[in-house]
Amino acid sequence: MQRICVIGGSRYFGRLLVERLQATGHQVTVINRGSTQPPAGVEHLVVDRNDEASLIAALGSRIFEVVVDQVCYTPVQAAIAARAFAGRTRRYIMTSTIEVYDPATAALPAGTSVPEESVDPATWLVAMDLPWHDEAYLEAHYAEGKRQAEAVFTRADSFAFASVRSAHVLGGGAQEFTGRLAHYTERIARGDEIAVHAEALPTVFIHHEELADLLLWAATAPDFSGPVNACSDGLLDVHDLAAIIAAQTGREPVYRTVDAGGTASPFSFDRRYAMSNTRAKQLGFAFSRTADWLPGAVAEALTASAAPVA
C-alpha cells in the first residue's frame, strides 16, 4: 500500500484513477476546490492549488509516496506545486498531452509518430511572466503551458518527475467532457456536414479507461522518469473515425472540404500529429488497439446523445 495524492481527480479518467487506486489498496488523498466529492473512504482536501499558502496549510504534515497531478496547465502552477510538495513526496507525475507535439506551435522533426525526446522538457524555455492567469491566453497557449509546466517539474530537485502525455481521449458516453466524439456521432446521425481537410492526416487516441489504467501503472509500478507517451495502437484519420460511426448509424458521412489552414472538425488535421508509444511498451505497459475499443465508444456516444439511428 502507498499513500498517493491526486490533484484534480474529480471527473472522467481522473475519477477512474482515484477509484482504481483505492480498489487496489492504496491510501488516497484528493485535492480539489470542492465542487465534486471523491469516493467514500478517500481523504478530501478542499483548496485552490493556485493559492500557495493555502495549499501548504492544507497539506499540513502529510507525506506521500506519489503525487499525480491531473490539472496542471501552466509553469506558474507547476512552480507552486514544486515548492509545496518539496520534501513531501519522492515522485511526482503530471498528466500532460499530445498537444505538446503540435507542429503548429513547436518545431518538430518530420515523421508520422514522434517519440518523447522530440520535446525535451529539460531544455524548454520557461517564461513565468506571461499572462498565464488569463483564461483566454491560457486557452490559446494550452500546448505551451503544458510544455513549460513539464519543464518546471523536470528541473525540480526534491523529487523524481514523470509526465504522461495523453493522446486524444475518447469513451465514456456522457462523461466525455470534450464532446468531440459526440460532435461526430450526432452530425453523422443527422446527415449534417463534417468539415475536413483535403488531405486529412492521422492521429492517435486512447480510451479513458486505458488512460486511467496507465496512470495507475505509472503511479504504482515502474520508477521511470521523464515523459512517456500514452496512446493505443493504430493510427486513424477523420475518415476512419467517420466510417466506424457510419457503420453504426447506417448513414454515410457528408464531408465538406476546407481550404488549407482553414478550421475543420476536431480530429481532422492537416499536419503530422501522432505519437509513438514505444517507450511505455518498453517499460512494461501493454496497449490495446484503437480499432478494438472505438466501436464501443461510438455506441456509448450514440446512446448518450439519443441520436436517431437509421
PDB file of C-alpha atoms in Angstrom:
ATOM      1  CA  MET A   1       0.000   0.000   0.000  1.00  0.00           C
ATOM      2  CA  GLN A   2       1.192   3.507  -0.846  1.00  0.00           C
ATOM      3  CA  ARG A   3      -0.046   6.897   0.235  1.00  0.00           C
ATOM      4  CA  ILE A   4      -0.921   8.686  -3.015  1.00  0.00           C
ATOM      5  CA  CYS A   5      -2.164  12.215  -3.617  1.00  0.00           C
ATOM      6  CA  VAL A   6      -4.237  13.070  -6.701  1.00  0.00           C
ATOM      7  CA  ILE A   7      -4.633  16.739  -7.606  1.00  0.00           C
ATOM      8  CA  GLY A   8      -7.903  17.028  -9.501  1.00  0.00           C
ATOM      9  CA  GLY A   9      -9.344  13.558  -9.939  1.00  0.00           C
ATOM     10  CA  SER A  10     -12.950  14.724  -9.786  1.00  0.00           C
ATOM     11  CA  ARG A  11     -14.215  13.570 -13.188  1.00  0.00           C
ATOM     12  CA  TYR A  12     -13.681  11.366 -16.215  1.00  0.00           C
ATOM     13  CA  PHE A  13     -10.445   9.353 -16.244  1.00  0.00           C
ATOM     14  CA  GLY A  14      -9.209  11.224 -13.154  1.00  0.00           C
ATOM     15  CA  ARG A  15     -12.077   9.888 -11.067  1.00  0.00           C
ATOM     16  CA  LEU A  16     -11.492   6.425 -12.534  1.00  0.00           C
ATOM     17  CA  LEU A  17      -7.857   6.665 -11.438  1.00  0.00           C
ATOM     18  CA  VAL A  18      -8.898   7.540  -7.881  1.00  0.00           C
ATOM     19  CA  GLU A  19     -11.336   4.633  -7.786  1.00  0.00           C
ATOM     20  CA  ARG A  20      -8.713   2.197  -9.082  1.00  0.00           C
ATOM     21  CA  LEU A  21      -6.050   3.387  -6.675  1.00  0.00           C
ATOM     22  CA  GLN A  22      -8.497   2.886  -3.814  1.00  0.00           C
ATOM     23  CA  ALA A  23      -9.614  -0.532  -5.132  1.00  0.00           C
ATOM     24  CA  THR A  24      -6.017  -1.759  -5.262  1.00  0.00           C
ATOM     25  CA  GLY A  25      -5.477  -0.891  -1.614  1.00  0.00           C
ATOM     26  CA  HIS A  26      -3.742   2.463  -1.714  1.00  0.00           C
ATOM     27  CA  GLN A  27      -4.434   5.285   0.718  1.00  0.00           C
ATOM     28  CA  VAL A  28      -5.666   8.136  -1.470  1.00  0.00           C
ATOM     29  CA  THR A  29      -5.927  11.858  -0.848  1.00  0.00           C
ATOM     30  CA  VAL A  30      -7.707  14.051  -3.416  1.00  0.00           C
ATOM     31  CA  ILE A  31      -7.066  17.781  -3.680  1.00  0.00           C
ATOM     32  CA  ASN A  32      -9.599  19.977  -5.491  1.00  0.00           C
ATOM     33  CA  ARG A  33     -11.705  23.074  -4.957  1.00  0.00           C
ATOM     34  CA  GLY A  34     -14.630  21.119  -3.562  1.00  0.00           C
ATOM     35  CA  SER A  35     -17.075  21.117  -6.448  1.00  0.00           C
ATOM     36  CA  THR A  36     -17.048  17.305  -6.567  1.00  0.00           C
ATOM     37  CA  GLN A  37     -16.675  14.858  -3.696  1.00  0.00           C
ATOM     38  CA  PRO A  38     -14.289  11.911  -4.107  1.00  0.00           C
ATOM     39  CA  PRO A  39     -15.472   8.334  -3.482  1.00  0.00           C
ATOM     40  CA  ALA A  40     -16.245   7.344   0.103  1.00  0.00           C
ATOM     41  CA  GLY A  41     -13.107   6.492   2.036  1.00  0.00           C
ATOM     42  CA  VAL A  42     -10.886   8.887   0.091  1.00  0.00           C
ATOM     43  CA  GLU A  43      -9.403  11.800   2.034  1.00  0.00           C
ATOM     44  CA  HIS A  44     -10.525  15.128   0.557  1.00  0.00           C
ATOM     45  CA  LEU A  45      -8.592  18.380   0.892  1.00  0.00           C
ATOM     46  CA  VAL A  46     -10.590  21.342  -0.387  1.00  0.00           C
ATOM     47  CA  VAL A  47      -8.163  24.025  -1.527  1.00  0.00           C
ATOM     48  CA  ASP A  48      -7.275  26.104  -4.575  1.00  0.00           C
ATOM     49  CA  ARG A  49      -3.966  24.776  -5.899  1.00  0.00           C
ATOM     50  CA  ASN A  50      -3.162  28.268  -7.186  1.00  0.00           C
ATOM     51  CA  ASP A  51      -3.064  29.637  -3.621  1.00  0.00           C
ATOM     52  CA  GLU A  52       0.353  28.510  -2.415  1.00  0.00           C
ATOM     53  CA  ALA A  53      -0.062  29.455   1.230  1.00  0.00           C
ATOM     54  CA  SER A  54      -3.455  27.757   1.465  1.00  0.00           C
ATOM     55  CA  LEU A  55      -2.144  24.647  -0.299  1.00  0.00           C
ATOM     56  CA  ILE A  56       0.784  24.317   2.091  1.00  0.00           C
ATOM     57  CA  ALA A  57      -1.521  24.853   5.070  1.00  0.00           C
ATOM     58  CA  ALA A  58      -3.970  22.218   3.818  1.00  0.00           C
ATOM     59  CA  LEU A  59      -1.194  19.688   3.295  1.00  0.00           C
ATOM     60  CA  GLY A  60      -0.059  20.099   6.899  1.00  0.00           C
ATOM     61  CA  SER A  61       2.430  17.385   7.803  1.00  0.00           C
ATOM     62  CA  ARG A  62       1.237  14.905   5.150  1.00  0.00           C
ATOM     63  CA  ILE A  63       3.820  12.961   3.193  1.00  0.00           C
ATOM     64  CA  PHE A  64       3.078  10.918   0.051  1.00  0.00           C
ATOM     65  CA  GLU A  65       4.957   8.293  -1.886  1.00  0.00           C
ATOM     66  CA  VAL A  66       3.495   9.627  -5.135  1.00  0.00           C
ATOM     67  CA  VAL A  67       1.595  12.704  -6.323  1.00  0.00           C
ATOM     68  CA  VAL A  68      -0.456  12.513  -9.540  1.00  0.00           C
ATOM     69  CA  ASP A  69      -1.253  15.963 -10.890  1.00  0.00           C
ATOM     70  CA  GLN A  70      -4.246  15.881 -13.236  1.00  0.00           C
ATOM     71  CA  VAL A  71      -4.842  19.601 -13.584  1.00  0.00           C
ATOM     72  CA  CYS A  72      -1.540  21.423 -14.073  1.00  0.00           C
ATOM     73  CA  TYR A  73      -1.697  23.750 -17.082  1.00  0.00           C
ATOM     74  CA  THR A  74       0.953  26.425 -16.547  1.00  0.00           C
ATOM     75  CA  PRO A  75       4.528  26.839 -15.327  1.00  0.00           C
ATOM     76  CA  VAL A  76       3.215  29.052 -12.522  1.00  0.00           C
ATOM     77  CA  GLN A  77       1.008  26.217 -11.228  1.00  0.00           C
ATOM     78  CA  ALA A  78       3.938  23.810 -11.572  1.00  0.00           C
ATOM     79  CA  ALA A  79       6.247  26.085  -9.608  1.00  0.00           C
ATOM     80  CA  ILE A  80       3.707  26.424  -6.778  1.00  0.00           C
ATOM     81  CA  ALA A  81       3.268  22.642  -6.635  1.00  0.00           C
ATOM     82  CA  ALA A  82       7.018  22.007  -6.794  1.00  0.00           C
ATOM     83  CA  ARG A  83       7.554  24.218  -3.753  1.00  0.00           C
ATOM     84  CA  ALA A  84       4.510  22.915  -1.864  1.00  0.00           C
ATOM     85  CA  PHE A  85       5.427  19.245  -2.324  1.00  0.00           C
ATOM     86  CA  ALA A  86       9.177  19.619  -1.817  1.00  0.00           C
ATOM     87  CA  GLY A  87      10.089  17.137   0.904  1.00  0.00           C
ATOM     88  CA  ARG A  88       6.546  15.691   0.872  1.00  0.00           C
ATOM     89  CA  THR A  89       6.859  13.136  -1.940  1.00  0.00           C
ATOM     90  CA  ARG A  90       9.521  11.051  -3.609  1.00  0.00           C
ATOM     91  CA  ARG A  91       7.797  11.034  -7.003  1.00  0.00           C
ATOM     92  CA  TYR A  92       5.581  13.436  -8.952  1.00  0.00           C
ATOM     93  CA  ILE A  93       3.575  12.505 -12.057  1.00  0.00           C
ATOM     94  CA  MET A  94       1.899  15.084 -14.267  1.00  0.00           C
ATOM     95  CA  THR A  95      -0.811  14.295 -16.782  1.00  0.00           C
ATOM     96  CA  SER A  96       0.284  16.042 -19.962  1.00  0.00           C
ATOM     97  CA  THR A  97      -0.947  15.937 -23.546  1.00  0.00           C
ATOM     98  CA  ILE A  98      -0.308  15.129 -27.185  1.00  0.00           C
ATOM     99  CA  GLU A  99      -0.672  18.882 -27.730  1.00  0.00           C
ATOM    100  CA  VAL A 100       2.974  19.338 -26.715  1.00  0.00           C
ATOM    101  CA  TYR A 101       3.811  17.835 -30.127  1.00  0.00           C
ATOM    102  CA  ASP A 102       1.549  20.136 -32.103  1.00  0.00           C
ATOM    103  CA  PRO A 103       3.752  21.224 -35.025  1.00  0.00           C
ATOM    104  CA  ALA A 104       1.720  24.411 -35.298  1.00  0.00           C
ATOM    105  CA  THR A 105       3.289  25.621 -32.053  1.00  0.00           C
ATOM    106  CA  ALA A 106       6.597  23.740 -31.804  1.00  0.00           C
ATOM    107  CA  ALA A 107       9.399  22.983 -34.259  1.00  0.00           C
ATOM    108  CA  LEU A 108       9.464  19.191 -34.540  1.00  0.00           C
ATOM    109  CA  PRO A 109      11.330  16.751 -36.768  1.00  0.00           C
ATOM    110  CA  ALA A 110       9.439  15.296 -39.707  1.00  0.00           C
ATOM    111  CA  GLY A 111       7.793  11.943 -39.085  1.00  0.00           C
ATOM    112  CA  THR A 112       4.489  10.226 -38.529  1.00  0.00           C
ATOM    113  CA  SER A 113       4.754   9.196 -34.862  1.00  0.00           C
ATOM    114  CA  VAL A 114       7.009  11.327 -32.697  1.00  0.00           C
ATOM    115  CA  PRO A 115       8.959   9.948 -29.717  1.00  0.00           C
ATOM    116  CA  GLU A 116       9.206  11.666 -26.350  1.00  0.00           C
ATOM    117  CA  GLU A 117      12.611  13.216 -26.982  1.00  0.00           C
ATOM    118  CA  SER A 118      11.098  15.395 -29.723  1.00  0.00           C
ATOM    119  CA  VAL A 119      10.006  17.731 -26.912  1.00  0.00           C
ATOM    120  CA  ASP A 120      12.599  17.652 -24.139  1.00  0.00           C
ATOM    121  CA  PRO A 121      11.314  19.493 -21.043  1.00  0.00           C
ATOM    122  CA  ALA A 122      14.845  19.749 -19.667  1.00  0.00           C
ATOM    123  CA  THR A 123      15.741  22.206 -22.425  1.00  0.00           C
ATOM    124  CA  TRP A 124      12.426  24.017 -22.852  1.00  0.00           C
ATOM    125  CA  LEU A 125      12.375  27.745 -22.127  1.00  0.00           C
ATOM    126  CA  VAL A 126      10.182  28.775 -19.183  1.00  0.00           C
ATOM    127  CA  ALA A 127       8.541  32.212 -19.069  1.00  0.00           C
ATOM    128  CA  MET A 128       6.743  32.870 -15.787  1.00  0.00           C
ATOM    129  CA  ASP A 129       5.864  36.449 -16.692  1.00  0.00           C
ATOM    130  CA  LEU A 130       3.386  35.593 -19.449  1.00  0.00           C
ATOM    131  CA  PRO A 131      -0.339  36.145 -18.650  1.00  0.00           C
ATOM    132  CA  TRP A 132      -0.966  32.541 -17.586  1.00  0.00           C
ATOM    133  CA  HIS A 133      -3.718  33.723 -15.240  1.00  0.00           C
ATOM    134  CA  ASP A 134      -5.777  34.960 -18.205  1.00  0.00           C
ATOM    135  CA  GLU A 135      -8.196  32.218 -19.304  1.00  0.00           C
ATOM    136  CA  ALA A 136      -8.295  33.373 -22.921  1.00  0.00           C
ATOM    137  CA  TYR A 137      -4.499  33.449 -23.125  1.00  0.00           C
ATOM    138  CA  LEU A 138      -4.214  30.035 -21.487  1.00  0.00           C
ATOM    139  CA  GLU A 139      -6.733  28.500 -23.885  1.00  0.00           C
ATOM    140  CA  ALA A 140      -4.835  29.892 -26.865  1.00  0.00           C
ATOM    141  CA  HIS A 141      -1.499  28.687 -25.461  1.00  0.00           C
ATOM    142  CA  TYR A 142      -2.581  25.372 -23.953  1.00  0.00           C
ATOM    143  CA  ALA A 143       0.250  23.368 -25.540  1.00  0.00           C
ATOM    144  CA  GLU A 144       2.922  25.826 -24.455  1.00  0.00           C
ATOM    145  CA  GLY A 145       1.532  25.931 -20.925  1.00  0.00           C
ATOM    146  CA  LYS A 146       1.850  22.152 -20.683  1.00  0.00           C
ATOM    147  CA  ARG A 147       5.401  22.187 -22.127  1.00  0.00           C
ATOM    148  CA  GLN A 148       6.535  24.806 -19.653  1.00  0.00           C
ATOM    149  CA  ALA A 149       4.833  23.065 -16.727  1.00  0.00           C
ATOM    150  CA  GLU A 150       6.755  19.886 -17.587  1.00  0.00           C
ATOM    151  CA  ALA A 151       9.943  21.940 -17.786  1.00  0.00           C
ATOM    152  CA  VAL A 152       9.453  23.377 -14.301  1.00  0.00           C
ATOM    153  CA  PHE A 153       8.867  19.966 -12.722  1.00  0.00           C
ATOM    154  CA  THR A 154      11.784  18.433 -14.607  1.00  0.00           C
ATOM    155  CA  ARG A 155      14.118  20.998 -13.029  1.00  0.00           C
ATOM    156  CA  ALA A 156      12.767  20.460  -9.504  1.00  0.00           C
ATOM    157  CA  ASP A 157      15.398  18.695  -7.425  1.00  0.00           C
ATOM    158  CA  SER A 158      13.326  17.475  -4.477  1.00  0.00           C
ATOM    159  CA  PHE A 159      11.509  14.593  -6.208  1.00  0.00           C
ATOM    160  CA  ALA A 160      11.642  12.373  -9.290  1.00  0.00           C
ATOM    161  CA  PHE A 161       9.338  13.568 -12.068  1.00  0.00           C
ATOM    162  CA  ALA A 162       7.481  11.840 -14.894  1.00  0.00           C
ATOM    163  CA  SER A 163       4.879  13.137 -17.315  1.00  0.00           C
ATOM    164  CA  VAL A 164       2.203  11.095 -19.097  1.00  0.00           C
ATOM    165  CA  ARG A 165       1.474  12.676 -22.483  1.00  0.00           C
ATOM    166  CA  SER A 166      -2.023  11.527 -23.322  1.00  0.00           C
ATOM    167  CA  ALA A 167      -3.415  11.056 -26.808  1.00  0.00           C
ATOM    168  CA  HIS A 168      -6.932  12.280 -27.648  1.00  0.00           C
ATOM    169  CA  VAL A 169      -9.167  10.666 -25.018  1.00  0.00           C
ATOM    170  CA  LEU A 170     -12.465   9.062 -26.062  1.00  0.00           C
ATOM    171  CA  GLY A 171     -15.116   6.885 -24.461  1.00  0.00           C
ATOM    172  CA  GLY A 172     -17.454   7.201 -21.541  1.00  0.00           C
ATOM    173  CA  GLY A 173     -20.533   8.486 -23.321  1.00  0.00           C
ATOM    174  CA  ALA A 174     -21.934  11.465 -21.452  1.00  0.00           C
ATOM    175  CA  GLN A 175     -18.812  11.577 -19.251  1.00  0.00           C
ATOM    176  CA  GLU A 176     -16.662  12.603 -22.209  1.00  0.00           C
ATOM    177  CA  PHE A 177     -16.394  16.289 -21.394  1.00  0.00           C
ATOM    178  CA  THR A 178     -14.691  17.416 -24.630  1.00  0.00           C
ATOM    179  CA  GLY A 179     -17.773  16.452 -26.663  1.00  0.00           C
ATOM    180  CA  ARG A 180     -15.631  15.698 -29.698  1.00  0.00           C
ATOM    181  CA  LEU A 181     -16.892  12.185 -30.325  1.00  0.00           C
ATOM    182  CA  ALA A 182     -20.466  13.390 -29.779  1.00  0.00           C
ATOM    183  CA  HIS A 183     -19.814  16.051 -32.443  1.00  0.00           C
ATOM    184  CA  TYR A 184     -19.271  13.276 -34.983  1.00  0.00           C
ATOM    185  CA  THR A 185     -21.932  10.831 -33.862  1.00  0.00           C
ATOM    186  CA  GLU A 186     -24.629  13.496 -33.794  1.00  0.00           C
ATOM    187  CA  ARG A 187     -23.698  15.103 -37.103  1.00  0.00           C
ATOM    188  CA  ILE A 188     -23.401  11.824 -38.977  1.00  0.00           C
ATOM    189  CA  ALA A 189     -26.642  10.505 -37.488  1.00  0.00           C
ATOM    190  CA  ARG A 190     -28.444  13.676 -38.629  1.00  0.00           C
ATOM    191  CA  GLY A 191     -26.771  13.779 -42.038  1.00  0.00           C
ATOM    192  CA  ASP A 192     -25.044  17.082 -41.274  1.00  0.00           C
ATOM    193  CA  GLU A 193     -21.804  18.081 -42.966  1.00  0.00           C
ATOM    194  CA  ILE A 194     -18.405  17.395 -41.405  1.00  0.00           C
ATOM    195  CA  ALA A 195     -15.674  19.905 -42.250  1.00  0.00           C
ATOM    196  CA  VAL A 196     -12.427  18.124 -43.158  1.00  0.00           C
ATOM    197  CA  HIS A 197      -9.102  18.961 -44.750  1.00  0.00           C
ATOM    198  CA  ALA A 198      -8.435  17.847 -48.306  1.00  0.00           C
ATOM    199  CA  GLU A 199      -5.583  15.639 -47.123  1.00  0.00           C
ATOM    200  CA  ALA A 200      -6.509  14.810 -43.544  1.00  0.00           C
ATOM    201  CA  LEU A 201      -3.597  13.216 -41.687  1.00  0.00           C
ATOM    202  CA  PRO A 202      -3.870  10.540 -38.985  1.00  0.00           C
ATOM    203  CA  THR A 203      -3.568  10.919 -35.232  1.00  0.00           C
ATOM    204  CA  VAL A 204      -3.705   8.695 -32.139  1.00  0.00           C
ATOM    205  CA  PHE A 205      -6.344   8.051 -29.483  1.00  0.00           C
ATOM    206  CA  ILE A 206      -6.710   6.369 -26.099  1.00  0.00           C
ATOM    207  CA  HIS A 207      -9.781   5.082 -24.256  1.00  0.00           C
ATOM    208  CA  HIS A 208     -10.494   6.851 -20.975  1.00  0.00           C
ATOM    209  CA  GLU A 209     -10.320   3.568 -19.040  1.00  0.00           C
ATOM    210  CA  GLU A 210      -6.985   2.677 -20.621  1.00  0.00           C
ATOM    211  CA  LEU A 211      -5.590   6.066 -19.661  1.00  0.00           C
ATOM    212  CA  ALA A 212      -6.741   5.522 -16.074  1.00  0.00           C
ATOM    213  CA  ASP A 213      -5.017   2.124 -16.157  1.00  0.00           C
ATOM    214  CA  LEU A 214      -1.819   3.671 -17.483  1.00  0.00           C
ATOM    215  CA  LEU A 215      -1.813   6.371 -14.808  1.00  0.00           C
ATOM    216  CA  LEU A 216      -2.379   3.690 -12.169  1.00  0.00           C
ATOM    217  CA  TRP A 217       0.568   1.752 -13.611  1.00  0.00           C
ATOM    218  CA  ALA A 218       2.733   4.878 -13.731  1.00  0.00           C
ATOM    219  CA  ALA A 219       1.943   5.721 -10.113  1.00  0.00           C
ATOM    220  CA  THR A 220       2.387   2.276  -8.612  1.00  0.00           C
ATOM    221  CA  ALA A 221       4.717   0.120 -10.698  1.00  0.00           C
ATOM    222  CA  PRO A 222       7.822   1.380 -12.509  1.00  0.00           C
ATOM    223  CA  ASP A 223      10.099   4.138 -11.215  1.00  0.00           C
ATOM    224  CA  PHE A 224      10.673   5.726 -14.605  1.00  0.00           C
ATOM    225  CA  SER A 225      11.263   9.429 -15.029  1.00  0.00           C
ATOM    226  CA  GLY A 226      10.779  11.836 -17.901  1.00  0.00           C
ATOM    227  CA  PRO A 227       7.920  11.917 -20.415  1.00  0.00           C
ATOM    228  CA  VAL A 228       6.045   8.846 -21.646  1.00  0.00           C
ATOM    229  CA  ASN A 229       3.511   8.834 -24.474  1.00  0.00           C
ATOM    230  CA  ALA A 230       0.099   7.263 -23.849  1.00  0.00           C
ATOM    231  CA  CYS A 231      -1.796   6.143 -26.946  1.00  0.00           C
ATOM    232  CA  SER A 232      -3.494   2.974 -28.117  1.00  0.00           C
ATOM    233  CA  ASP A 233      -2.011   1.141 -31.092  1.00  0.00           C
ATOM    234  CA  GLY A 234      -3.144   2.195 -34.542  1.00  0.00           C
ATOM    235  CA  LEU A 235      -3.325   5.488 -36.416  1.00  0.00           C
ATOM    236  CA  LEU A 236      -6.735   6.775 -37.543  1.00  0.00           C
ATOM    237  CA  ASP A 237      -7.689   9.800 -39.573  1.00  0.00           C
ATOM    238  CA  VAL A 238     -11.018  11.618 -39.600  1.00  0.00           C
ATOM    239  CA  HIS A 239     -12.369   9.416 -42.403  1.00  0.00           C
ATOM    240  CA  ASP A 240     -11.540   6.234 -40.447  1.00  0.00           C
ATOM    241  CA  LEU A 241     -13.374   7.617 -37.428  1.00  0.00           C
ATOM    242  CA  ALA A 242     -16.382   8.625 -39.506  1.00  0.00           C
ATOM    243  CA  ALA A 243     -16.521   5.202 -41.158  1.00  0.00           C
ATOM    244  CA  ILE A 244     -16.807   3.460 -37.769  1.00  0.00           C
ATOM    245  CA  ILE A 245     -19.643   5.806 -36.797  1.00  0.00           C
ATOM    246  CA  ALA A 246     -21.335   5.345 -40.173  1.00  0.00           C
ATOM    247  CA  ALA A 247     -21.349   1.575 -39.666  1.00  0.00           C
ATOM    248  CA  GLN A 248     -23.479   2.031 -36.522  1.00  0.00           C
ATOM    249  CA  THR A 249     -25.758   4.824 -37.707  1.00  0.00           C
ATOM    250  CA  GLY A 250     -26.473   3.458 -41.181  1.00  0.00           C
ATOM    251  CA  ARG A 251     -25.756   6.897 -42.637  1.00  0.00           C
ATOM    252  CA  GLU A 252     -22.863   7.810 -44.886  1.00  0.00           C
ATOM    253  CA  PRO A 253     -20.807  10.801 -43.708  1.00  0.00           C
ATOM    254  CA  VAL A 254     -21.296  14.050 -45.603  1.00  0.00           C
ATOM    255  CA  TYR A 255     -17.985  15.868 -45.994  1.00  0.00           C
ATOM    256  CA  ARG A 256     -17.197  19.488 -46.734  1.00  0.00           C
ATOM    257  CA  THR A 257     -13.589  20.210 -47.631  1.00  0.00           C
ATOM    258  CA  VAL A 258     -11.966  23.284 -46.083  1.00  0.00           C
ATOM    259  CA  ASP A 259      -9.092  25.244 -47.542  1.00  0.00           C
ATOM    260  CA  ALA A 260      -5.535  24.685 -46.321  1.00  0.00           C
ATOM    261  CA  GLY A 261      -5.159  26.304 -42.921  1.00  0.00           C
ATOM    262  CA  GLY A 262      -8.942  26.524 -42.527  1.00  0.00           C
ATOM    263  CA  THR A 263     -10.948  25.443 -39.491  1.00  0.00           C
ATOM    264  CA  ALA A 264     -12.117  21.849 -39.679  1.00  0.00           C
ATOM    265  CA  SER A 265     -13.901  19.468 -37.344  1.00  0.00           C
ATOM    266  CA  PRO A 266     -11.920  18.099 -34.391  1.00  0.00           C
ATOM    267  CA  PHE A 267      -9.544  15.248 -35.317  1.00  0.00           C
ATOM    268  CA  SER A 268      -9.195  16.486 -38.910  1.00  0.00           C
ATOM    269  CA  PHE A 269      -5.554  17.533 -39.089  1.00  0.00           C
ATOM    270  CA  ASP A 270      -3.568  18.984 -41.966  1.00  0.00           C
ATOM    271  CA  ARG A 271      -0.285  18.455 -40.104  1.00  0.00           C
ATOM    272  CA  ARG A 272       1.537  15.485 -38.596  1.00  0.00           C
ATOM    273  CA  TYR A 273       0.041  14.899 -35.189  1.00  0.00           C
ATOM    274  CA  ALA A 274       0.744  11.457 -33.756  1.00  0.00           C
ATOM    275  CA  MET A 275       2.912   9.904 -31.048  1.00  0.00           C
ATOM    276  CA  SER A 276       4.987   6.758 -30.664  1.00  0.00           C
ATOM    277  CA  ASN A 277       4.112   4.592 -27.637  1.00  0.00           C
ATOM    278  CA  THR A 278       7.320   2.531 -27.832  1.00  0.00           C
ATOM    279  CA  ARG A 279       8.789   3.819 -24.573  1.00  0.00           C
ATOM    280  CA  ALA A 280       5.746   2.882 -22.490  1.00  0.00           C
ATOM    281  CA  LYS A 281       5.793  -0.597 -24.031  1.00  0.00           C
ATOM    282  CA  GLN A 282       9.480  -0.997 -23.235  1.00  0.00           C
ATOM    283  CA  LEU A 283       8.724  -0.002 -19.639  1.00  0.00           C
ATOM    284  CA  GLY A 284       6.071  -2.721 -19.455  1.00  0.00           C
ATOM    285  CA  PHE A 285       2.671  -1.273 -20.335  1.00  0.00           C
ATOM    286  CA  ALA A 286       0.587  -3.197 -22.914  1.00  0.00           C
ATOM    287  CA  PHE A 287      -1.715  -1.050 -25.041  1.00  0.00           C
ATOM    288  CA  SER A 288      -4.966  -2.041 -26.710  1.00  0.00           C
ATOM    289  CA  ARG A 289      -5.801  -1.296 -30.339  1.00  0.00           C
ATOM    290  CA  THR A 290      -7.939   1.734 -31.062  1.00  0.00           C
ATOM    291  CA  ALA A 291      -9.910  -0.204 -33.671  1.00  0.00           C
ATOM    292  CA  ASP A 292     -10.948  -2.716 -30.987  1.00  0.00           C
ATOM    293  CA  TRP A 293     -12.467  -0.277 -28.469  1.00  0.00           C
ATOM    294  CA  LEU A 294     -13.626   2.592 -30.689  1.00  0.00           C
ATOM    295  CA  PRO A 295     -16.882   0.932 -31.869  1.00  0.00           C
ATOM    296  CA  GLY A 296     -17.944   0.543 -28.247  1.00  0.00           C
ATOM    297  CA  ALA A 297     -17.098   4.173 -27.516  1.00  0.00           C
ATOM    298  CA  VAL A 298     -19.176   5.217 -30.525  1.00  0.00           C
ATOM    299  CA  ALA A 299     -22.115   3.148 -29.264  1.00  0.00           C
ATOM    300  CA  GLU A 300     -21.852   4.854 -25.861  1.00  0.00           C
ATOM    301  CA  ALA A 301     -21.824   8.286 -27.503  1.00  0.00           C
ATOM    302  CA  LEU A 302     -24.875   7.441 -29.601  1.00  0.00           C
ATOM    303  CA  THR A 303     -26.757   6.229 -26.541  1.00  0.00           C
ATOM    304  CA  ALA A 304     -25.763   9.292 -24.514  1.00  0.00           C
ATOM    305  CA  SER A 305     -26.948  11.709 -27.180  1.00  0.00           C
ATOM    306  CA  ALA A 306     -30.049   9.630 -28.052  1.00  0.00           C
ATOM    307  CA  ALA A 307     -29.161  10.303 -31.689  1.00  0.00           C
ATOM    308  CA  PRO A 308     -31.577   8.666 -34.175  1.00  0.00           C
ATOM    309  CA  VAL A 309     -30.158   5.644 -35.911  1.00  0.00           C
ATOM    310  CA  ALA A 310     -31.472   4.819 -39.409  1.00  0.00           C
TER     311      ALA A 310
END
